[in-house]
């Protein structure tokens, strides 16, 4: 069992930065691949970034490549999403999720409650 709690969301101007954190409880955090997904108002949830259990592999949504960086610290049971050069279209609720899958069409075993990110123009 893994419980996930996100933090770090907020209101930022376009071009600004935010760092999201997702703290996990449970002893098996390092066994899971971790991902960030987001859901904008009125839209479907979409994949943003993922990192493998070891941290060696990452994947990103094309529109965030070069602006967002996913990382993890298995000693702290935490995964991060550094978001730079934020755009109004990045406004959404951001969720972290844990999966034993990797690659296209990952299925997630555990979800956090989400944290709101709002980017003003």
mmCIF file of N, CA, C and O in Angstrom, residues 6-21 36-38 48-49 60-61 63-71 80-87 89-95 115-119:
data_model
loop_
_atom_site.group_PDB
_atom_site.id
_atom_site.type_symbol
_atom_site.label_atom_id
_atom_site.label_comp_id
_atom_site.label_asym_id
_atom_site.label_seq_id
_atom_site.Cartn_x
_atom_site.Cartn_y
_atom_site.Cartn_z
ATOM 1 N N UNK A 6 0.531 15.254 -2.579
ATOM 2 C CA UNK A 6 1.196 16.289 -3.368
ATOM 3 C C UNK A 6 1.217 17.609 -2.614
ATOM 4 O O UNK A 6 0.346 17.892 -1.798
ATOM 5 N N UNK A 7 2.207 18.436 -2.955
ATOM 6 C CA UNK A 7 2.292 19.795 -2.430
ATOM 7 C C UNK A 7 3.072 20.650 -3.409
ATOM 8 O O UNK A 7 3.703 20.121 -4.336
ATOM 9 N N UNK A 8 3.008 21.968 -3.197
ATOM 10 C CA UNK A 8 3.814 22.876 -4.009
ATOM 11 C C UNK A 8 3.060 23.622 -5.085
ATOM 12 O O UNK A 8 3.642 24.464 -5.769
ATOM 13 N N UNK A 9 1.778 23.329 -5.241
ATOM 14 C CA UNK A 9 1.011 24.061 -6.234
ATOM 15 C C UNK A 9 0.757 25.491 -5.798
ATOM 16 O O UNK A 9 1.070 25.881 -4.676
ATOM 17 N N UNK A 10 0.202 26.274 -6.714
ATOM 18 C CA UNK A 10 -0.097 27.666 -6.384
ATOM 19 C C UNK A 10 -0.362 28.488 -7.622
ATOM 20 O O UNK A 10 -0.552 27.946 -8.717
ATOM 21 N N UNK A 11 -0.357 29.806 -7.417
ATOM 22 C CA UNK A 11 -0.588 30.760 -8.501
ATOM 23 C C UNK A 11 0.743 31.386 -8.895
ATOM 24 O O UNK A 11 1.496 31.858 -8.033
ATOM 25 N N UNK A 12 1.032 31.397 -10.182
ATOM 26 C CA UNK A 12 2.288 31.942 -10.676
ATOM 27 C C UNK A 12 2.021 32.653 -12.004
ATOM 28 O O UNK A 12 1.101 32.279 -12.743
ATOM 29 N N UNK A 13 2.806 33.661 -12.288
ATOM 30 C CA UNK A 13 2.683 34.354 -13.570
ATOM 31 C C UNK A 13 3.343 33.545 -14.680
ATOM 32 O O UNK A 13 4.259 32.751 -14.435
ATOM 33 N N UNK A 14 2.877 33.757 -15.879
ATOM 34 C CA UNK A 14 3.477 33.103 -17.036
ATOM 35 C C UNK A 14 4.977 33.397 -17.068
ATOM 36 O O UNK A 14 5.409 34.529 -16.814
ATOM 37 N N UNK A 15 5.753 32.367 -17.364
ATOM 38 C CA UNK A 15 7.200 32.475 -17.364
ATOM 39 C C UNK A 15 7.840 32.118 -16.047
ATOM 40 O O UNK A 15 9.069 31.976 -15.976
ATOM 41 N N UNK A 16 7.018 31.961 -15.026
ATOM 42 C CA UNK A 16 7.538 31.630 -13.705
ATOM 43 C C UNK A 16 7.767 30.144 -13.523
ATOM 44 O O UNK A 16 7.617 29.345 -14.457
ATOM 45 N N UNK A 17 8.117 29.789 -12.285
ATOM 46 C CA UNK A 17 8.466 28.400 -11.964
ATOM 47 C C UNK A 17 7.743 27.941 -10.707
ATOM 48 O O UNK A 17 7.427 28.751 -9.822
ATOM 49 N N UNK A 18 7.507 26.647 -10.641
ATOM 50 C CA UNK A 18 7.004 25.992 -9.445
ATOM 51 C C UNK A 18 7.668 24.629 -9.342
ATOM 52 O O UNK A 18 8.027 24.014 -10.363
ATOM 53 N N UNK A 19 7.783 24.154 -8.114
ATOM 54 C CA UNK A 19 8.283 22.800 -7.884
ATOM 55 C C UNK A 19 7.247 22.025 -7.094
ATOM 56 O O UNK A 19 6.950 22.388 -5.952
ATOM 57 N N UNK A 20 6.716 20.996 -7.708
ATOM 58 C CA UNK A 20 5.764 20.136 -7.037
ATOM 59 C C UNK A 20 6.499 18.982 -6.353
ATOM 60 O O UNK A 20 7.501 18.476 -6.874
ATOM 61 N N UNK A 21 5.987 18.582 -5.215
ATOM 62 C CA UNK A 21 6.520 17.431 -4.496
ATOM 63 C C UNK A 21 5.399 16.430 -4.253
ATOM 64 O O UNK A 21 4.235 16.817 -4.103
ATOM 65 N N UNK A 36 3.600 12.028 -13.054
ATOM 66 C CA UNK A 36 2.755 13.196 -12.835
ATOM 67 C C UNK A 36 1.763 13.278 -13.994
ATOM 68 O O UNK A 36 2.152 13.107 -15.162
ATOM 69 N N UNK A 37 0.532 13.504 -13.661
ATOM 70 C CA UNK A 37 -0.526 13.720 -14.646
ATOM 71 C C UNK A 37 -1.249 15.000 -14.259
ATOM 72 O O UNK A 37 -1.111 15.482 -13.138
ATOM 73 N N UNK A 38 -2.011 15.544 -15.199
ATOM 74 C CA UNK A 38 -2.743 16.764 -14.895
ATOM 75 C C UNK A 38 -4.114 16.737 -15.546
ATOM 76 O O UNK A 38 -4.337 16.040 -16.542
ATOM 77 N N UNK A 48 1.875 13.750 -17.961
ATOM 78 C CA UNK A 48 2.838 14.845 -18.051
ATOM 79 C C UNK A 48 4.274 14.316 -18.072
ATOM 80 O O UNK A 48 5.062 14.684 -18.948
ATOM 81 N N UNK A 49 4.617 13.464 -17.116
ATOM 82 C CA UNK A 49 5.985 12.968 -17.020
ATOM 83 C C UNK A 49 5.998 11.714 -16.158
ATOM 84 O O UNK A 49 5.127 11.528 -15.308
ATOM 85 N N UNK A 60 8.364 12.296 -21.077
ATOM 86 C CA UNK A 60 7.659 13.567 -20.935
ATOM 87 C C UNK A 60 6.629 13.744 -22.044
ATOM 88 O O UNK A 60 6.812 13.285 -23.177
ATOM 89 N N UNK A 61 5.573 14.453 -21.708
ATOM 90 C CA UNK A 61 4.644 14.967 -22.707
ATOM 91 C C UNK A 61 5.413 15.940 -23.593
ATOM 92 O O UNK A 61 6.225 16.736 -23.094
ATOM 93 N N UNK A 63 4.758 18.667 -25.012
ATOM 94 C CA UNK A 63 4.600 20.100 -24.782
ATOM 95 C C UNK A 63 5.325 20.605 -23.528
ATOM 96 O O UNK A 63 5.428 21.817 -23.329
ATOM 97 N N UNK A 64 5.831 19.700 -22.695
ATOM 98 C CA UNK A 64 6.555 20.132 -21.507
ATOM 99 C C UNK A 64 8.045 19.820 -21.582
ATOM 100 O O UNK A 64 8.807 20.207 -20.689
ATOM 101 N N UNK A 65 8.467 19.123 -22.625
ATOM 102 C CA UNK A 65 9.886 18.792 -22.773
ATOM 103 C C UNK A 65 10.721 20.068 -22.813
ATOM 104 O O UNK A 65 10.387 21.025 -23.516
ATOM 105 N N UNK A 66 11.808 20.058 -22.050
ATOM 106 C CA UNK A 66 12.670 21.222 -21.990
ATOM 107 C C UNK A 66 12.239 22.252 -20.964
ATOM 108 O O UNK A 66 12.998 23.166 -20.643
ATOM 109 N N UNK A 67 11.021 22.118 -20.443
ATOM 110 C CA UNK A 67 10.524 23.060 -19.425
ATOM 111 C C UNK A 67 10.326 22.371 -18.072
ATOM 112 O O UNK A 67 10.555 22.988 -17.027
ATOM 113 N N UNK A 68 9.880 21.132 -18.083
ATOM 114 C CA UNK A 68 9.609 20.389 -16.853
ATOM 115 C C UNK A 68 10.672 19.312 -16.655
ATOM 116 O O UNK A 68 11.149 18.705 -17.637
ATOM 117 N N UNK A 69 10.993 19.036 -15.399
ATOM 118 C CA UNK A 69 11.930 17.973 -15.060
ATOM 119 C C UNK A 69 11.364 17.152 -13.909
ATOM 120 O O UNK A 69 11.042 17.706 -12.853
ATOM 121 N N UNK A 70 11.264 15.847 -14.122
ATOM 122 C CA UNK A 70 10.818 14.949 -13.070
ATOM 123 C C UNK A 70 12.058 14.316 -12.430
ATOM 124 O O UNK A 70 13.026 13.992 -13.112
ATOM 125 N N UNK A 71 12.014 14.171 -11.124
ATOM 126 C CA UNK A 71 13.111 13.532 -10.399
ATOM 127 C C UNK A 71 12.540 12.838 -9.172
ATOM 128 O O UNK A 71 11.377 13.043 -8.820
ATOM 129 N N UNK A 80 9.484 14.588 -7.505
ATOM 130 C CA UNK A 80 9.364 16.024 -7.737
ATOM 131 C C UNK A 80 9.024 16.307 -9.202
ATOM 132 O O UNK A 80 9.323 15.512 -10.096
ATOM 133 N N UNK A 81 8.436 17.458 -9.413
ATOM 134 C CA UNK A 81 8.248 17.962 -10.772
ATOM 135 C C UNK A 81 8.640 19.435 -10.761
ATOM 136 O O UNK A 81 7.922 20.281 -10.207
ATOM 137 N N UNK A 82 9.799 19.730 -11.330
ATOM 138 C CA UNK A 82 10.247 21.116 -11.471
ATOM 139 C C UNK A 82 9.653 21.669 -12.758
ATOM 140 O O UNK A 82 9.878 21.113 -13.841
ATOM 141 N N UNK A 83 8.901 22.735 -12.638
ATOM 142 C CA UNK A 83 8.219 23.317 -13.792
ATOM 143 C C UNK A 83 8.722 24.729 -14.016
ATOM 144 O O UNK A 83 8.554 25.601 -13.150
ATOM 145 N N UNK A 84 9.369 24.939 -15.138
ATOM 146 C CA UNK A 84 9.899 26.247 -15.512
ATOM 147 C C UNK A 84 9.168 26.774 -16.744
ATOM 148 O O UNK A 84 8.511 26.024 -17.454
ATOM 149 N N UNK A 85 9.325 28.051 -17.001
ATOM 150 C CA UNK A 85 8.709 28.694 -18.175
ATOM 151 C C UNK A 85 7.232 28.332 -18.279
ATOM 152 O O UNK A 85 6.741 27.944 -19.349
ATOM 153 N N UNK A 86 6.536 28.446 -17.191
ATOM 154 C CA UNK A 86 5.137 28.045 -17.155
ATOM 155 C C UNK A 86 4.288 28.903 -18.081
ATOM 156 O O UNK A 86 4.540 30.105 -18.253
ATOM 157 N N UNK A 87 3.279 28.267 -18.652
ATOM 158 C CA UNK A 87 2.365 28.908 -19.579
ATOM 159 C C UNK A 87 0.934 28.796 -19.045
ATOM 160 O O UNK A 87 0.636 27.854 -18.296
ATOM 161 N N UNK A 89 -1.550 27.593 -20.384
ATOM 162 C CA UNK A 89 -2.106 26.281 -20.731
ATOM 163 C C UNK A 89 -1.605 25.157 -19.826
ATOM 164 O O UNK A 89 -2.077 24.023 -19.919
ATOM 165 N N UNK A 90 -0.671 25.453 -18.939
ATOM 166 C CA UNK A 90 -0.234 24.477 -17.935
ATOM 167 C C UNK A 90 -1.165 24.474 -16.721
ATOM 168 O O UNK A 90 -1.018 23.635 -15.828
ATOM 169 N N UNK A 91 -2.109 25.393 -16.674
ATOM 170 C CA UNK A 91 -3.048 25.455 -15.558
ATOM 171 C C UNK A 91 -3.865 24.172 -15.472
ATOM 172 O O UNK A 91 -4.475 23.745 -16.456
ATOM 173 N N UNK A 92 -3.836 23.544 -14.303
ATOM 174 C CA UNK A 92 -4.521 22.260 -14.112
ATOM 175 C C UNK A 92 -4.340 21.819 -12.669
ATOM 176 O O UNK A 92 -3.548 22.392 -11.927
ATOM 177 N N UNK A 93 -5.065 20.775 -12.323
ATOM 178 C CA UNK A 93 -4.763 20.046 -11.091
ATOM 179 C C UNK A 93 -3.743 18.979 -11.457
ATOM 180 O O UNK A 93 -3.951 18.220 -12.417
ATOM 181 N N UNK A 94 -2.654 18.955 -10.707
ATOM 182 C CA UNK A 94 -1.577 18.007 -10.962
ATOM 183 C C UNK A 94 -1.634 16.879 -9.936
ATOM 184 O O UNK A 94 -1.711 17.137 -8.731
ATOM 185 N N UNK A 95 -1.558 15.649 -10.459
ATOM 186 C CA UNK A 95 -1.619 14.454 -9.632
ATOM 187 C C UNK A 95 -0.328 13.664 -9.764
ATOM 188 O O UNK A 95 0.230 13.572 -10.865
ATOM 189 N N UNK A 115 -2.856 18.698 -6.640
ATOM 190 C CA UNK A 115 -2.532 20.050 -6.212
ATOM 191 C C UNK A 115 -2.774 21.002 -7.386
ATOM 192 O O UNK A 115 -2.409 20.692 -8.519
ATOM 193 N N UNK A 116 -3.400 22.137 -7.096
ATOM 194 C CA UNK A 116 -3.784 23.071 -8.159
ATOM 195 C C UNK A 116 -2.602 23.936 -8.571
ATOM 196 O O UNK A 116 -1.910 24.513 -7.728
ATOM 197 N N UNK A 117 -2.392 24.021 -9.861
ATOM 198 C CA UNK A 117 -1.417 24.947 -10.437
ATOM 199 C C UNK A 117 -2.175 25.905 -11.352
ATOM 200 O O UNK A 117 -2.875 25.463 -12.270
ATOM 201 N N UNK A 118 -2.029 27.193 -11.090
ATOM 202 C CA UNK A 118 -2.686 28.199 -11.908
ATOM 203 C C UNK A 118 -1.636 29.161 -12.435
ATOM 204 O O UNK A 118 -0.875 29.740 -11.657
ATOM 205 N N UNK A 119 -1.603 29.321 -13.752
ATOM 206 C CA UNK A 119 -0.639 30.208 -14.390
ATOM 207 C C UNK A 119 -1.402 31.370 -15.022
ATOM 208 O O UNK A 119 -2.225 31.170 -15.919
#
